[in-house]
XYZ file of C-alpha atoms in Angstrom:
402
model
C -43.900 -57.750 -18.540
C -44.389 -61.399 -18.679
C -46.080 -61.668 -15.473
C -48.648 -64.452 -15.233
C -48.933 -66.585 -12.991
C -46.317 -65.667 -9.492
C -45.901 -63.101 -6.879
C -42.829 -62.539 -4.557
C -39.438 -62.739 -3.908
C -36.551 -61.999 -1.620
C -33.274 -59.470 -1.389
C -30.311 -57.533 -0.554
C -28.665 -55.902 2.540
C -25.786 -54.861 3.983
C -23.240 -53.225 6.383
C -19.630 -52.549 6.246
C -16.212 -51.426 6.750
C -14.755 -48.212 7.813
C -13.113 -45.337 5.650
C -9.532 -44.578 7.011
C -8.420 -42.769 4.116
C -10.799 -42.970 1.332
C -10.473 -40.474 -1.367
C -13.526 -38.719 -2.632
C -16.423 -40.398 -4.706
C -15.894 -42.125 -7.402
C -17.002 -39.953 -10.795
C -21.016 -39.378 -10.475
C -22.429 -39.803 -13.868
C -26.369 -37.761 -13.657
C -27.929 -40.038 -16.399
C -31.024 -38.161 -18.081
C -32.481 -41.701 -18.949
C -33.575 -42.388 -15.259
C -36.637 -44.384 -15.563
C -39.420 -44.110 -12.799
C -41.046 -47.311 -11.382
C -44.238 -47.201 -10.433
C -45.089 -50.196 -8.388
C -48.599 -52.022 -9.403
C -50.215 -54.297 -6.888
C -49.758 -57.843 -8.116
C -52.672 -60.045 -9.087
C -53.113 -63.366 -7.068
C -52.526 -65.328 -10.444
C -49.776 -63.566 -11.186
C -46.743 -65.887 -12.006
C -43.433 -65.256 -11.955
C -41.968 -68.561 -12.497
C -42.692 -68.249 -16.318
C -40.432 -66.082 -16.545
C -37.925 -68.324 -15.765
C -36.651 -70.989 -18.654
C -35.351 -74.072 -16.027
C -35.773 -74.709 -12.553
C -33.254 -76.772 -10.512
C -33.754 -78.430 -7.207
C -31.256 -79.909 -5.278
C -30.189 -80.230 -1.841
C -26.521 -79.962 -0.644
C -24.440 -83.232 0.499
C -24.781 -84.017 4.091
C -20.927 -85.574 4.936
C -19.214 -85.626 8.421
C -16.634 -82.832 7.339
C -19.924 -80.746 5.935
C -22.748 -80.058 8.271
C -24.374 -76.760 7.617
C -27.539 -75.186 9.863
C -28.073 -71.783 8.069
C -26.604 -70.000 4.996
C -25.843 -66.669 4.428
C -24.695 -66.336 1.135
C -24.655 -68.468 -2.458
C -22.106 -68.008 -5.092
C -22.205 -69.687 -8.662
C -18.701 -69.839 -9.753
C -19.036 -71.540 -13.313
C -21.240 -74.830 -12.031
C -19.367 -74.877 -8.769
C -21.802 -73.722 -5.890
C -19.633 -71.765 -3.167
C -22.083 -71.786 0.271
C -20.864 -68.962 3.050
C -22.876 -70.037 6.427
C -23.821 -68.766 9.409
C -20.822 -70.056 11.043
C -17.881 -68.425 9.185
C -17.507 -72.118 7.141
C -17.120 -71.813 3.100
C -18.115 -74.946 1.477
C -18.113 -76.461 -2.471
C -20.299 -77.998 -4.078
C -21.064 -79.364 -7.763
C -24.351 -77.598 -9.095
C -25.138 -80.568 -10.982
C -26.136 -82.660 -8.184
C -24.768 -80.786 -4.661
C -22.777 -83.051 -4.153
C -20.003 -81.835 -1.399
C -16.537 -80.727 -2.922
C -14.082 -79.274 -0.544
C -13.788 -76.802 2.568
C -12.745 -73.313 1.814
C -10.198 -72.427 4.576
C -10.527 -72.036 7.966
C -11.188 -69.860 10.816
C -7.818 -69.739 12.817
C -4.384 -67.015 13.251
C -2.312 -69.262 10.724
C -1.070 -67.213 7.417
C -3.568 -69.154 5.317
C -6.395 -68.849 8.048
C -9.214 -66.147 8.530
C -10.264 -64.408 12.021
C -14.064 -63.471 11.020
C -15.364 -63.465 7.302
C -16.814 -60.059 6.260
C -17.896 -61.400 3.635
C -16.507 -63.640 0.711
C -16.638 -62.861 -3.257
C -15.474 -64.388 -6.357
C -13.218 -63.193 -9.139
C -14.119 -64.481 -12.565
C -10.862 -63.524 -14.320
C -8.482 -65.157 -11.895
C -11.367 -68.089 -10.579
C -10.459 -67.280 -6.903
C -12.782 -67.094 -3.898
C -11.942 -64.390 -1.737
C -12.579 -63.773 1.724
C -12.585 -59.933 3.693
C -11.368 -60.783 7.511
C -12.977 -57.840 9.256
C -10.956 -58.519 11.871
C -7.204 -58.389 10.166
C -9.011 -55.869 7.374
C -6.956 -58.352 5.144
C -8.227 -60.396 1.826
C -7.488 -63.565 1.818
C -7.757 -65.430 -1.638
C -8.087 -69.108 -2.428
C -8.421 -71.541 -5.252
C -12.361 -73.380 -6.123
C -10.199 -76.747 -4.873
C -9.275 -74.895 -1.538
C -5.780 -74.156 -2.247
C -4.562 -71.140 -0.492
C -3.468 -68.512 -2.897
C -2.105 -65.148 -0.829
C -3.319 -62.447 1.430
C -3.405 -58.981 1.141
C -4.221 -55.792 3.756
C -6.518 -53.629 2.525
C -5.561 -49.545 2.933
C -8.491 -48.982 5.144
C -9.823 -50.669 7.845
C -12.305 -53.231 7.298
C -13.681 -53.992 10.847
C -17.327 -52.642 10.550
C -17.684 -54.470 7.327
C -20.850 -56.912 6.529
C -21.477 -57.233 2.798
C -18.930 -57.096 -0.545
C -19.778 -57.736 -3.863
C -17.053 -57.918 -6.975
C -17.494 -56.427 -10.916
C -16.031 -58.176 -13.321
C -14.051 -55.109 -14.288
C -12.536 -54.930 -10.971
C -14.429 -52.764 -8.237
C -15.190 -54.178 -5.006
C -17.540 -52.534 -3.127
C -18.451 -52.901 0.477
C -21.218 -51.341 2.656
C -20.535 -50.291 6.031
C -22.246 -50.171 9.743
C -23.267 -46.854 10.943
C -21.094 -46.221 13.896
C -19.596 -44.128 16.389
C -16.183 -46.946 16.417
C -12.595 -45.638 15.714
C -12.319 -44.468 13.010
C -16.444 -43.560 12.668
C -17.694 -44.642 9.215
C -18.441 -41.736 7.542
C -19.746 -43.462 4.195
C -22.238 -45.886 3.564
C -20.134 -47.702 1.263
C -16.080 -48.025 0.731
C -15.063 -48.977 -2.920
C -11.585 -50.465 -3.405
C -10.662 -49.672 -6.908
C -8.969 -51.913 -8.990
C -5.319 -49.760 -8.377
C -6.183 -50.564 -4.925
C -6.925 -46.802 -4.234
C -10.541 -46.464 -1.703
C -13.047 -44.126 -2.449
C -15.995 -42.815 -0.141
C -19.834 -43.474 -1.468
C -22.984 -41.851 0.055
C -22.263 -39.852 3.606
C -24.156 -41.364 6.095
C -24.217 -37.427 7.571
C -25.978 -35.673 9.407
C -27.103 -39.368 10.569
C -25.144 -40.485 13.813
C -24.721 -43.321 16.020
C -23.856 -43.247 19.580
C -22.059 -45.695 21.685
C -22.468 -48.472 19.038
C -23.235 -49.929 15.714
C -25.820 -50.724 13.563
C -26.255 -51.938 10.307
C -28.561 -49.565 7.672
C -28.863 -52.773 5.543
C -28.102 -56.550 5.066
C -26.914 -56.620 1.252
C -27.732 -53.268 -0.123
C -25.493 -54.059 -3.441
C -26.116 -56.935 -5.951
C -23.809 -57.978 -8.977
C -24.962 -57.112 -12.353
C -23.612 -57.658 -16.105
C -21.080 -55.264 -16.287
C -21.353 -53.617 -13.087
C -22.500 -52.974 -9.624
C -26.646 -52.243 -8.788
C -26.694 -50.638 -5.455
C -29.295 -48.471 -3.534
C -27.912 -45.704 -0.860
C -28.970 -45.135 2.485
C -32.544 -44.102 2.654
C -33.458 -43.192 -0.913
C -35.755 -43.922 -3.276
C -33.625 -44.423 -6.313
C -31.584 -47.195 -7.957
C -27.541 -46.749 -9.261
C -25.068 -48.474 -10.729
C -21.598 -48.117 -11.000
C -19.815 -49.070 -13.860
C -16.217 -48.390 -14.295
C -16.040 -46.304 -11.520
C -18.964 -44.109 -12.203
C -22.084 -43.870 -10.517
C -25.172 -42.714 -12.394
C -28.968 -43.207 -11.153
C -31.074 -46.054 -13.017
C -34.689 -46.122 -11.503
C -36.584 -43.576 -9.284
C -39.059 -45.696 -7.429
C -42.588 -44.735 -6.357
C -44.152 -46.520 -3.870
C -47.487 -46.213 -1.365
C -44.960 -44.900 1.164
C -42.312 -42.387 0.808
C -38.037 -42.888 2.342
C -38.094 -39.986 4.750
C -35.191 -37.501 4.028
C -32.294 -37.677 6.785
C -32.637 -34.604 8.271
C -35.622 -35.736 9.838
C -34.467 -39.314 10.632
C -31.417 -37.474 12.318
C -33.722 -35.279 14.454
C -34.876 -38.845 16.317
C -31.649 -38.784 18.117
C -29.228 -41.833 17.864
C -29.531 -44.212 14.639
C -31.415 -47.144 15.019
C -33.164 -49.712 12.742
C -36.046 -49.636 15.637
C -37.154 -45.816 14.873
C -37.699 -46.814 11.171
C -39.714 -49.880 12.131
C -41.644 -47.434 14.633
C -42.308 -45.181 11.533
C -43.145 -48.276 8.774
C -45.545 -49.352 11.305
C -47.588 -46.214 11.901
C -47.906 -46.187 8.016
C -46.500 -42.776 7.524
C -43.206 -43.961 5.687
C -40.994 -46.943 4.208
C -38.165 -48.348 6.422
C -36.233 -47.993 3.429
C -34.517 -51.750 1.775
C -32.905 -54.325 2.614
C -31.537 -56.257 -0.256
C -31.085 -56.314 -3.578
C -30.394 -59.211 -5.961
C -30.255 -58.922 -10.034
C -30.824 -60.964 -12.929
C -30.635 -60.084 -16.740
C -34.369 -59.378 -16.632
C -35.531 -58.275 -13.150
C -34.337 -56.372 -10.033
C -35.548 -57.415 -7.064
C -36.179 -55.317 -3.615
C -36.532 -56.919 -0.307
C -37.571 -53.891 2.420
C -36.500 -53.356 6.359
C -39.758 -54.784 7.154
C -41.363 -57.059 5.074
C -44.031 -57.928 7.081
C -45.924 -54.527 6.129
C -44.266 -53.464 3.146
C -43.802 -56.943 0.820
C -40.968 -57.131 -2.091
C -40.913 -55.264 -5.212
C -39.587 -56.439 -8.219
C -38.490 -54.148 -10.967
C -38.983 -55.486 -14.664
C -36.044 -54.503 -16.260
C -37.487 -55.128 -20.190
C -40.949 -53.426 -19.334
C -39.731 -51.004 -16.956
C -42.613 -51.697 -14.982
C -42.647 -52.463 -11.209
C -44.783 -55.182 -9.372
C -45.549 -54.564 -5.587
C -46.198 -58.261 -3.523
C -47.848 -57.758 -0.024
C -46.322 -59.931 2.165
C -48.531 -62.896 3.915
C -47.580 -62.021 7.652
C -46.598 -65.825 7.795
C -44.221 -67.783 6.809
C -46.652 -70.922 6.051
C -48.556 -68.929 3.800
C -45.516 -67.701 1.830
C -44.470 -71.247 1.296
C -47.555 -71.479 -0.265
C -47.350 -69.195 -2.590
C -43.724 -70.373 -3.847
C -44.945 -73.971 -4.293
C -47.840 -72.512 -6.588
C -45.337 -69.959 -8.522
C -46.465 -66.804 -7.102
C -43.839 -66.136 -5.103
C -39.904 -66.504 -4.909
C -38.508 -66.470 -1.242
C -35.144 -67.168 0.532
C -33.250 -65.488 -2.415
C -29.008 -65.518 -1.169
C -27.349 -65.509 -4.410
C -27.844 -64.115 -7.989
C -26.041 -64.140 -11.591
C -26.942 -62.399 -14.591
C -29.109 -65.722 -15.440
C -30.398 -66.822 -12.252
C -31.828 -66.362 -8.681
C -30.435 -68.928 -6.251
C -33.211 -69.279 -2.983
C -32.085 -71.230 -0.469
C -34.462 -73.698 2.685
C -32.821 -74.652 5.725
C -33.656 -77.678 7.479
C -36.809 -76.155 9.401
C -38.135 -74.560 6.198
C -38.367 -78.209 5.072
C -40.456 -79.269 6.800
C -42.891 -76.744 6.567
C -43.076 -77.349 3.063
C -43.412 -81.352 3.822
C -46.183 -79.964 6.139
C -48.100 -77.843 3.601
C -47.928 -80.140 0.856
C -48.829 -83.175 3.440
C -52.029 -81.006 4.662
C -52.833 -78.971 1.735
C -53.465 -81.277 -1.374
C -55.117 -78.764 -3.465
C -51.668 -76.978 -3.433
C -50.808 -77.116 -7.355
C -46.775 -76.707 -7.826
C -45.984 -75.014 -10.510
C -43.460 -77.302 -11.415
C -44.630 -81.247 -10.980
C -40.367 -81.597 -9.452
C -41.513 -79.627 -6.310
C -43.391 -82.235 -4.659
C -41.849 -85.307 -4.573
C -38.141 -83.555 -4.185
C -39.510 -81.743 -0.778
C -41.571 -85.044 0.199
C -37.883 -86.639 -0.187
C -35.634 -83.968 1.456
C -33.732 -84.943 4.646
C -34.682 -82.638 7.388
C -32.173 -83.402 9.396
C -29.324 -82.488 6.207
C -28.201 -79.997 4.668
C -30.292 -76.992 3.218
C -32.008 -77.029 -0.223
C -31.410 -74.981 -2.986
C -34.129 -73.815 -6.081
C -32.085 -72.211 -8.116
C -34.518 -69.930 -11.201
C -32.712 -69.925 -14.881
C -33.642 -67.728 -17.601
């Protein structure tokens, strides 16, 4: 594991639709090749930067008809950066510079218009970005110019919906809110299969809700090579799904252990507040987050960061790296400008993590490399590009390539 010289990094969630009338799992595949991770407490001059071939810095285009204040998601679509934000806006941009490109639709009740964005994905083979309207439960598909393609209802309601991702060999999988709604999810995940026919994956039973929703995570899926990486609700183990079946990858083992559902059931109505209450008496993980996935690494981002840190999974080694998290966001910055850390992650390909730095995150890295000039970057771009960044524009992107 070429680990030498950086420590952290950031990852997946999620929460989703609803399961009208989902069929049953898709095909589980019990792989006898499941590897166990066992997560070793990183070094402080560990690096993980050199693991990464190219760097890019860049921050997005600032026009009148682009003004963006947080960012949920990052897609690269073949050099064309697709930014979902905080405000149900989809912009375009050119990863070459950031410069702006185009709008992708808008919120509104007209045919070509969305209500709320689930989520959005993209779809190599036909080059469209797609967006779920929880709302309608319909997909709504456009062009990389903006060009409104068609829309589609999906067979089961969408409306508890938060986070999709999209194989290239057609699956699109969705996570789902815990809930007590009409219908009640009864799956953690709904997978549209590429005949259009849903399938249920991991019950969220005997786990309940009552009187609302919650989510269990905020991406808990991440796009790999030729499939989907995905963790279920509170377990220990990492899946794919590849053509339709789902076999087990990595068993992790960490300092603290998921606790089963029975026992999280037995604390009454589901909330993410009882697992914080148990992560921070030390007796047992929150269970994830997010997940993000590269050709080389998987990395984990828990429920609470603060007192668990990330983990990172070396897919070449097989070995697992454990980063305790700073309690503070200044110090974190510091370890990303000296390589031992990678923060902010919001997008992923098989070659690269995309992190992204709003406007306030800008200027605490203006303020720790102002205050703190023993601060060595490990790459001599990261200083002046920060020193320059508008903090009143758009966010900034640092996006890793192998």
């Amino acid at each position: 594991m070429k680990f030498t010289k950086l420590t952290e990094m950031a990852m997946v969630v999620a929460i989703a639709g609803l399961i009208g009338s989902c069929s049953s799992s898709p095909s589980k595949k019990e792989s006898a090749n499941v590897k166990e991770i066992v997560f070793e407490e990183a070094a402080k001059d560990v690096a993980l930067t050199s693991n990464f071939k190219n760097i890019r810095f860049l921050q997005l285009q600032l026009t009148d008809d682009c003004v963006i204040s947080d960012v949920k998601k990052v897609i690269d679509a073949d050099g064309t950066i697709i930014v979902r934000t905080s405000d149900d806006e989809i912009f375009c941009f050119k990863k070459e510079d950031g410069s702006f490109l185009c709008q992708i639709g808008n919120t509104g009740e007209g045919p070509e218009e969305y209500l709320k964005i689930g989520d959005i994905y993209y779809n190599e083979k036909d080059k469209s970005v797609n967006v779920i309207d929880a709302l309608k439960s319909d997909i709504v598909s456009y062009g990389l110019d903006g060009t409104f393609v068609h829309r589609k209802k999906a067979e089961s309601s969408l409306s508890w919906m938060e986070c999709a991702e999209f194989s290239t060999n057609g699956y699109l999988m969705i996570s789902n809110q815990l809930t007590d709604g009409q219908p009640p999810s009864e799956f953690a995940y709904t997978v549209i299969n590429p005949d259009e026919s849903t399938t249920g994956v991991d019950p969220f039973a005997p786990i309940r809700v009552k009187g609302f929703s919650t989510k269990f995570a905020t991406r808990p899926m991440t796009k790999s090579k030729d499939g989907l990486t995905f963790f279920k609700f509170l377990s220990d183990t990492i899946f794919t799904m590849r053509n339709g079946e789902i076999s087990p990858v990595y068993k992790l083992t960490m300092k603290k252990k998921m606790p089963q559902k029975d026992m999280v059931a037995q604390m009454g109505s589901f909330a993410q507040d009882e697992l914080y209450k148990l992560s921070i008496k030390g007796d047992y993980s929150a269970g994830f987050d997010k997940i993000y996935e590269t050709k080389q690494f998987i990395a984990l981002i828990p429920l609470v960061y603060m007192t668990e840190g990330y983990f990172w999974i070396d897919k070449l080694s097989g070995k697992g790296l454990h980063v305790a998290s700073s309690f503070e966001l200044n110090l974190d910055v510091d370890m990303m400008i000296q390589g031992r850390s990678i923060i902010r992650i919001v997008g992923n390909t098989d070659n690269e993590l995309i992190c992204c730095f709003n406007p306030e995150d800008i200027e605490i890295f203006q303020k720790e490399l102002a205050e703190k000039k023993d601060l060595k970057p490990f790459d001599d771009r990261l200083r002046p590009f920060f020193e320059k960044a508008d903090t009143e524009g758009n966010p900034c992107l640092i996006i890793y390539e192998h």
